[in-house]
C-alpha cells in the first residue's frame, strides 16, 4: 500500500512538473509571447502579454540558485490618459504600486489565461497599469516621469507588461 501511495504521489508530481512547463500554464514566456502575437485582431491600439517574474532572476547565477519564474498571468489592465508619476497616489513604502491615478481610466480589459490582451484605442498618449491585489502596478517611466507610457500613432502597438515586484535582480 505504501508503495502504491508513493507511486501515485511521484506520478502526480511528475505530471504537475511537466504540466507547469507547458505553454498553457504560461511559464514558457517566449512561446506564450509568440502564440499571443498570433491572436492580434486590432489595427489600432495596444496589445501584448501580461506576465509576472518571481524568484532569483540574476542573470549570472548558478543553475542551482536560479529560482526565477517568468509566467503569463491573467490580470486586468487599465488605460489612462498619459499620466505623470506626480499625478498618481503612490502606495506608501512601494516604488511601483499606486492607489489611484488623478484622472479616470479611458479603457479597461482583462487579459486571458495566457496573459494576452488587446485594446482598441484612438491615436494618442496613454499610461497603462496592471490591477494587482486592488492596487495599480506601473513600474515603467519615461524621461518626463510618465507612468508605463505608450503612444498610439496609426497602428497596433505591442506592449508586454511585466510585473517584477516578486523578483530579485
mmCIF file of C-alpha atoms in Angstrom:
data_model
loop_
_atom_site.group_PDB
_atom_site.id
_atom_site.type_symbol
_atom_site.label_atom_id
_atom_site.label_comp_id
_atom_site.label_asym_id
_atom_site.label_seq_id
_atom_site.Cartn_x
_atom_site.Cartn_y
_atom_site.Cartn_z
ATOM 1 C CA UNK A 1 0.000 0.000 0.000
ATOM 2 C CA UNK A 2 2.847 2.374 0.887
ATOM 3 C CA UNK A 3 4.493 1.716 -2.470
ATOM 4 C CA UNK A 4 1.248 2.444 -4.293
ATOM 5 C CA UNK A 5 0.854 5.746 -2.440
ATOM 6 C CA UNK A 6 4.463 6.712 -3.222
ATOM 7 C CA UNK A 7 3.950 5.771 -6.891
ATOM 8 C CA UNK A 8 0.763 7.883 -7.069
ATOM 9 C CA UNK A 9 2.496 10.881 -5.474
ATOM 10 C CA UNK A 10 5.513 10.595 -7.771
ATOM 11 C CA UNK A 11 3.296 10.215 -10.818
ATOM 12 C CA UNK A 12 1.273 13.273 -9.821
ATOM 13 C CA UNK A 13 4.425 15.306 -9.087
ATOM 14 C CA UNK A 14 5.885 14.322 -12.447
ATOM 15 C CA UNK A 15 2.633 15.272 -14.190
ATOM 16 C CA UNK A 16 2.410 18.573 -12.295
ATOM 17 C CA UNK A 17 6.010 19.493 -13.176
ATOM 18 C CA UNK A 18 5.505 18.548 -16.808
ATOM 19 C CA UNK A 19 2.228 20.430 -16.938
ATOM 20 C CA UNK A 20 3.749 23.572 -15.395
ATOM 21 C CA UNK A 21 6.250 23.753 -18.250
ATOM 22 C CA UNK A 22 3.622 23.695 -20.978
ATOM 23 C CA UNK A 23 2.559 26.818 -22.828
ATOM 24 C CA UNK A 24 -0.972 26.645 -21.461
ATOM 25 C CA UNK A 25 0.353 27.395 -17.974
ATOM 26 C CA UNK A 26 2.105 30.489 -19.349
ATOM 27 C CA UNK A 27 5.566 29.774 -17.890
ATOM 28 C CA UNK A 28 7.286 29.381 -21.258
ATOM 29 C CA UNK A 29 7.110 33.111 -21.809
ATOM 30 C CA UNK A 30 8.855 33.150 -25.195
ATOM 31 C CA UNK A 31 6.422 30.639 -26.679
ATOM 32 C CA UNK A 32 3.499 32.357 -24.967
ATOM 33 C CA UNK A 33 4.538 35.713 -26.468
ATOM 34 C CA UNK A 34 4.806 34.103 -29.925
ATOM 35 C CA UNK A 35 1.395 32.459 -29.577
ATOM 36 C CA UNK A 36 -0.169 35.684 -28.316
ATOM 37 C CA UNK A 37 1.184 37.575 -31.341
ATOM 38 C CA UNK A 38 -0.984 35.285 -33.488
ATOM 39 C CA UNK A 39 -4.137 36.384 -31.611
ATOM 40 C CA UNK A 40 -3.992 40.087 -32.505
ATOM 41 C CA UNK A 41 -7.124 41.329 -34.269
ATOM 42 C CA UNK A 42 -6.915 45.086 -33.707
ATOM 43 C CA UNK A 43 -5.497 47.504 -36.261
ATOM 44 C CA UNK A 44 -5.110 50.455 -33.881
ATOM 45 C CA UNK A 45 -4.438 50.364 -30.171
ATOM 46 C CA UNK A 46 -2.262 48.321 -27.851
ATOM 47 C CA UNK A 47 -1.729 44.576 -27.372
ATOM 48 C CA UNK A 48 0.701 42.277 -25.611
ATOM 49 C CA UNK A 49 1.270 39.760 -22.841
ATOM 50 C CA UNK A 50 0.892 40.379 -19.113
ATOM 51 C CA UNK A 51 3.400 38.384 -17.070
ATOM 52 C CA UNK A 52 4.972 38.111 -13.648
ATOM 53 C CA UNK A 53 8.558 37.352 -12.668
ATOM 54 C CA UNK A 54 9.467 35.979 -9.270
ATOM 55 C CA UNK A 55 12.447 34.458 -7.535
ATOM 56 C CA UNK A 56 16.174 34.984 -8.067
ATOM 57 C CA UNK A 57 16.389 36.381 -11.600
ATOM 58 C CA UNK A 58 20.020 37.446 -11.506
ATOM 59 C CA UNK A 59 21.460 36.802 -14.970
ATOM 60 C CA UNK A 60 24.734 35.289 -13.720
ATOM 61 C CA UNK A 61 23.568 32.862 -11.028
ATOM 62 C CA UNK A 62 24.417 29.203 -10.722
ATOM 63 C CA UNK A 63 21.648 26.939 -12.019
ATOM 64 C CA UNK A 64 21.122 25.530 -8.531
ATOM 65 C CA UNK A 65 20.341 29.002 -7.132
ATOM 66 C CA UNK A 66 18.306 30.274 -10.078
ATOM 67 C CA UNK A 67 14.705 30.245 -8.900
ATOM 68 C CA UNK A 68 13.410 32.705 -11.488
ATOM 69 C CA UNK A 69 9.983 32.020 -12.948
ATOM 70 C CA UNK A 70 8.537 34.216 -15.686
ATOM 71 C CA UNK A 71 4.908 33.289 -16.272
ATOM 72 C CA UNK A 72 1.996 34.804 -18.146
ATOM 73 C CA UNK A 73 -0.823 35.879 -15.825
ATOM 74 C CA UNK A 74 -4.451 36.860 -16.162
ATOM 75 C CA UNK A 75 -4.921 40.395 -14.852
ATOM 76 C CA UNK A 76 -6.984 43.484 -15.571
ATOM 77 C CA UNK A 77 -5.236 46.312 -17.417
ATOM 78 C CA UNK A 78 -6.440 49.885 -17.038
ATOM 79 C CA UNK A 79 -5.646 52.502 -19.658
ATOM 80 C CA UNK A 80 -5.339 56.127 -18.568
ATOM 81 C CA UNK A 81 -4.570 59.319 -20.430
ATOM 82 C CA UNK A 82 -0.785 59.869 -20.278
ATOM 83 C CA UNK A 83 -0.125 60.348 -16.557
ATOM 84 C CA UNK A 84 2.958 61.649 -14.771
ATOM 85 C CA UNK A 85 4.156 59.987 -11.580
ATOM 86 C CA UNK A 86 3.380 63.123 -9.576
ATOM 87 C CA UNK A 87 -0.257 62.847 -10.746
ATOM 88 C CA UNK A 88 -0.762 59.451 -9.116
ATOM 89 C CA UNK A 89 -1.026 58.422 -5.476
ATOM 90 C CA UNK A 90 1.835 56.071 -4.590
ATOM 91 C CA UNK A 91 1.185 53.292 -2.081
ATOM 92 C CA UNK A 92 3.458 54.086 0.902
ATOM 93 C CA UNK A 93 6.752 52.160 1.039
ATOM 94 C CA UNK A 94 6.472 50.896 -2.538
ATOM 95 C CA UNK A 95 8.084 52.000 -5.769
ATOM 96 C CA UNK A 96 5.593 50.772 -8.372
ATOM 97 C CA UNK A 97 2.180 50.441 -6.728
ATOM 98 C CA UNK A 98 -0.383 53.233 -6.833
ATOM 99 C CA UNK A 99 -3.671 53.729 -5.025
ATOM 100 C CA UNK A 100 -5.018 55.747 -7.937
ATOM 101 C CA UNK A 101 -4.216 57.982 -10.873
ATOM 102 C CA UNK A 102 -5.648 61.512 -10.712
ATOM 103 C CA UNK A 103 -7.553 61.018 -13.980
ATOM 104 C CA UNK A 104 -10.258 58.493 -14.856
ATOM 105 C CA UNK A 105 -9.384 55.392 -16.874
ATOM 106 C CA UNK A 106 -10.386 55.542 -20.543
ATOM 107 C CA UNK A 107 -10.429 51.761 -21.061
ATOM 108 C CA UNK A 108 -10.127 48.507 -19.150
ATOM 109 C CA UNK A 109 -9.662 44.909 -20.242
ATOM 110 C CA UNK A 110 -8.795 41.598 -18.620
ATOM 111 C CA UNK A 111 -6.040 39.505 -20.170
ATOM 112 C CA UNK A 112 -6.851 35.877 -20.987
ATOM 113 C CA UNK A 113 -5.343 32.865 -19.186
ATOM 114 C CA UNK A 114 -2.176 33.179 -21.338
ATOM 115 C CA UNK A 115 -1.779 36.868 -20.468
ATOM 116 C CA UNK A 116 -2.966 38.100 -23.888
ATOM 117 C CA UNK A 117 -4.722 41.445 -24.066
ATOM 118 C CA UNK A 118 -5.634 43.896 -26.796
ATOM 119 C CA UNK A 119 -7.444 47.215 -26.609
ATOM 120 C CA UNK A 120 -8.702 49.399 -29.463
ATOM 121 C CA UNK A 121 -7.546 52.959 -28.826
ATOM 122 C CA UNK A 122 -7.500 56.122 -30.920
ATOM 123 C CA UNK A 123 -4.182 57.863 -31.614
ATOM 124 C CA UNK A 124 -2.768 59.483 -28.509
ATOM 125 C CA UNK A 125 -0.577 59.045 -25.459
ATOM 126 C CA UNK A 126 -1.606 56.729 -22.664
ATOM 127 C CA UNK A 127 -0.421 55.202 -19.396
ATOM 128 C CA UNK A 128 -1.042 51.515 -18.671
ATOM 129 C CA UNK A 129 -1.493 49.979 -15.220
ATOM 130 C CA UNK A 130 -1.978 46.381 -14.126
ATOM 131 C CA UNK A 131 -4.502 45.783 -11.351
ATOM 132 C CA UNK A 132 -2.754 43.648 -8.729
ATOM 133 C CA UNK A 133 -4.384 42.975 -5.357
ATOM 134 C CA UNK A 134 -6.621 46.031 -5.725
ATOM 135 C CA UNK A 135 -3.703 48.385 -6.472
ATOM 136 C CA UNK A 136 -2.329 49.760 -9.742
ATOM 137 C CA UNK A 137 1.086 48.409 -10.758
ATOM 138 C CA UNK A 138 3.074 50.664 -13.088
ATOM 139 C CA UNK A 139 6.852 50.213 -12.977
ATOM 140 C CA UNK A 140 7.875 51.851 -16.249
ATOM 141 C CA UNK A 141 8.735 55.530 -16.539
ATOM 142 C CA UNK A 142 9.741 57.682 -19.473
ATOM 143 C CA UNK A 143 12.147 60.643 -19.338
ATOM 144 C CA UNK A 144 9.371 63.016 -18.262
ATOM 145 C CA UNK A 145 8.083 60.781 -15.447
ATOM 146 C CA UNK A 146 5.171 59.304 -17.418
ATOM 147 C CA UNK A 147 3.901 56.035 -15.948
ATOM 148 C CA UNK A 148 4.055 52.983 -18.277
ATOM 149 C CA UNK A 149 3.688 55.226 -21.313
ATOM 150 C CA UNK A 150 2.541 54.140 -24.759
ATOM 151 C CA UNK A 151 1.931 56.236 -27.845
ATOM 152 C CA UNK A 152 -0.584 55.125 -30.452
ATOM 153 C CA UNK A 153 0.048 56.706 -33.832
ATOM 154 C CA UNK A 154 -1.678 54.883 -36.654
ATOM 155 C CA UNK A 155 -1.318 51.219 -35.765
ATOM 156 C CA UNK A 156 -1.303 48.478 -33.180
ATOM 157 C CA UNK A 157 1.482 48.895 -30.622
ATOM 158 C CA UNK A 158 2.916 45.817 -28.850
ATOM 159 C CA UNK A 159 3.462 46.391 -25.123
ATOM 160 C CA UNK A 160 4.331 43.434 -22.896
ATOM 161 C CA UNK A 161 3.551 44.290 -19.283
ATOM 162 C CA UNK A 162 5.852 42.548 -16.789
ATOM 163 C CA UNK A 163 5.368 42.646 -13.023
ATOM 164 C CA UNK A 164 8.763 42.260 -11.340
ATOM 165 C CA UNK A 165 7.997 43.119 -7.716
ATOM 166 C CA UNK A 166 8.436 39.469 -6.626
ATOM 167 C CA UNK A 167 11.782 39.108 -8.406
ATOM 168 C CA UNK A 168 15.330 39.831 -7.297
ATOM 169 C CA UNK A 169 17.784 41.173 -9.885
#
